[in-house]
Amino acid sequence: MSDENIVFVGSKPVMNYVLAVVTQLNKKETENVVIKARGRAISRAVDVAEIVRNKFVNDVNVQKITTSTETITRDDNSSANVSAIEITLKR
Amino acid sequence: MSDENIVFVGSKPVMNYVLAVVTQLNKKETENVVIKARGRAISRAVDVAEIVRNKFVNDVNVQKITTSTETITRDDNSSANVSAIEITLKR
């Protein structure tokens, strides 16, 4: 896992994350980039992977997609479950 | 593919779709249920899969997750790309 680069997708415009992923993939030593997101940003993470694959880097493939559930604890010690996704791109 | 059941996730409350998936999975002849969604509903589709797996049906696994891009044509003939996801649950 040490050669993996991770891009966390949040609420910024989708092209910010596309640029981050493309930059990582263009480094000579990069084989994998992992796109991670939680909650509503999951849709945006899928957009990022699709845009990178279709418009920017033609020799990249989706190697693996996994989903999980994370428990978030708020300041008042209440907790909530949130879904998460990891999309691994490999060139 | 003939034994697959498809649940399309849209903008209704997440539990509506959870119930639909659980109902499908409890039919005797069901092996796979495919959860499909586009655009912002993708996050909800992941929620549905995670809730089914963690809270309702213990012997179900995520068999496959694929993403794709679909082109939507609007009434005025303009078009837009939208990301889509398919999550296959297998029991």
XYZ file of C-alpha atoms in Angstrom:
182
model
C 0.000 0.000 0.000
C 2.999 2.295 0.309
C 2.876 3.240 -3.364
C -0.709 4.392 -3.154
C -1.732 7.996 -3.389
C -4.979 9.081 -1.829
C -7.257 11.934 -2.912
C -10.043 12.787 -0.468
C -13.097 14.180 -2.219
C -15.147 16.740 -0.293
C -17.378 19.663 -1.200
C -15.108 21.619 -3.537
C -15.782 21.793 -7.300
C -15.272 18.464 -9.006
C -12.474 19.736 -11.272
C -10.266 20.493 -8.256
C -10.205 16.793 -7.450
C -9.843 15.762 -11.095
C -6.729 17.927 -11.288
C -5.345 16.389 -8.088
C -5.852 12.849 -9.405
C -4.391 13.625 -12.849
C -1.355 15.251 -11.208
C -0.782 12.143 -9.096
C -1.185 9.805 -12.063
C 1.335 11.790 -14.106
C 4.083 11.258 -11.561
C 6.487 8.691 -12.901
C 6.392 6.467 -9.860
C 2.595 6.407 -9.467
C 0.712 3.208 -10.212
C -2.411 3.620 -8.127
C -4.498 6.544 -7.001
C -7.222 5.930 -4.424
C -10.191 8.314 -4.457
C -11.984 8.386 -1.100
C -15.226 10.082 -0.091
C -17.932 9.940 2.547
C -21.639 10.754 2.605
C -22.924 13.043 -0.120
C -19.450 13.486 -1.602
C -19.648 9.878 -2.832
C -21.457 11.000 -6.002
C -18.722 13.542 -6.649
C -16.021 10.893 -6.164
C -17.647 8.774 -8.886
C -17.764 11.872 -11.133
C -14.042 12.447 -10.510
C -13.148 8.865 -11.460
C -15.314 8.954 -14.593
C -13.991 12.327 -15.771
C -10.359 11.298 -15.228
C -10.919 8.050 -17.093
C -12.924 9.459 -20.015
C -11.375 12.874 -20.598
C -7.868 13.056 -19.205
C -5.987 9.786 -18.827
C -6.887 7.150 -21.384
C -4.753 4.295 -20.080
C -6.237 4.282 -16.603
C -8.726 1.708 -15.316
C -10.885 1.311 -12.264
C -9.144 -1.511 -10.440
C -11.419 -1.808 -7.428
C -14.371 -0.091 -5.784
C -15.236 -0.784 -2.172
C -17.887 0.677 0.108
C -17.995 0.732 3.875
C -19.756 2.295 6.816
C -17.991 4.650 9.194
C -19.278 5.786 12.560
C -18.854 9.475 13.248
C -18.941 10.799 16.804
C -20.149 14.358 17.207
C -19.053 16.861 19.831
C -22.024 15.971 22.051
C -20.986 12.270 21.943
C -23.942 11.284 19.777
C -22.930 9.156 16.832
C -24.083 8.608 13.272
C -23.237 6.139 10.552
C -22.049 7.418 7.216
C -21.285 5.487 4.046
C -17.861 5.716 2.451
C -16.390 4.722 -0.905
C -12.882 3.952 -2.147
C -12.214 3.930 -5.874
C -8.789 2.635 -6.894
C -7.532 3.824 -10.293
C -4.595 1.967 -11.837
C -2.583 2.897 -14.915
C -28.584 -11.994 -16.178
C -32.166 -13.253 -16.229
C -32.159 -13.980 -12.509
C -31.162 -10.455 -11.578
C -33.485 -8.054 -9.879
C -32.896 -4.358 -10.268
C -33.755 -1.591 -7.812
C -33.402 1.947 -9.178
C -32.500 4.451 -6.466
C -33.836 7.996 -6.895
C -34.788 10.829 -4.584
C -37.176 9.041 -2.208
C -36.193 8.324 1.427
C -33.430 5.755 1.689
C -35.553 3.258 3.656
C -37.970 2.904 0.733
C -35.160 1.434 -1.328
C -33.792 -0.644 1.554
C -37.228 -2.235 1.886
C -37.379 -2.918 -1.862
C -33.961 -4.616 -1.812
C -34.717 -6.677 1.303
C -38.024 -7.796 -0.214
C -36.241 -8.940 -3.370
C -33.535 -10.742 -1.414
C -36.127 -12.624 0.652
C -37.734 -14.171 -2.407
C -36.704 -17.801 -2.596
C -35.422 -17.631 -6.179
C -33.364 -14.445 -5.778
C -29.589 -14.699 -5.863
C -28.611 -11.212 -6.986
C -30.074 -7.771 -6.555
C -28.606 -4.918 -8.580
C -28.900 -1.431 -7.101
C -28.640 1.259 -9.788
C -28.438 5.038 -9.461
C -27.354 8.115 -11.371
C -25.994 11.514 -10.382
C -26.610 12.653 -6.826
C -28.572 9.508 -6.019
C -25.289 7.564 -6.140
C -24.577 8.401 -2.488
C -28.019 7.127 -1.543
C -27.438 3.883 -3.468
C -24.291 3.248 -1.411
C -26.293 3.972 1.763
C -28.927 1.443 0.668
C -26.320 -1.280 0.078
C -24.579 -0.595 3.387
C -27.805 -0.539 5.410
C -29.076 -3.771 3.835
C -25.754 -5.467 4.482
C -25.213 -4.258 8.038
C -28.717 -4.135 9.487
C -31.086 -6.399 7.594
C -29.518 -9.311 5.705
C -26.386 -10.714 7.267
C -25.494 -13.292 4.636
C -25.354 -10.839 1.736
C -22.172 -9.562 0.138
C -21.264 -6.886 -2.355
C -20.311 -8.941 -5.380
C -19.423 -6.157 -7.787
C -19.526 -2.386 -8.075
C -19.206 -0.706 -11.448
C -19.389 2.940 -12.471
C -20.134 4.393 -15.879
C -21.016 7.608 -17.651
C -24.373 8.112 -19.344
C -25.256 10.891 -21.740
C -28.620 12.489 -21.125
C -30.344 14.456 -23.881
C -32.641 17.223 -22.715
C -35.804 18.453 -24.432
C -33.878 21.249 -26.165
C -31.444 18.668 -27.613
C -28.577 19.810 -25.394
C -26.825 16.936 -23.675
C -25.036 16.344 -20.399
C -22.960 13.537 -18.978
C -23.982 11.970 -15.712
C -22.204 9.318 -13.673
C -23.948 6.086 -12.819
C -23.287 3.221 -10.401
C -24.358 -0.411 -10.239
C -23.948 -2.307 -6.983
C -24.576 -6.056 -7.194
C -25.543 -7.745 -3.931
C -25.358 -11.539 -3.754
C -26.622 -13.840 -1.038
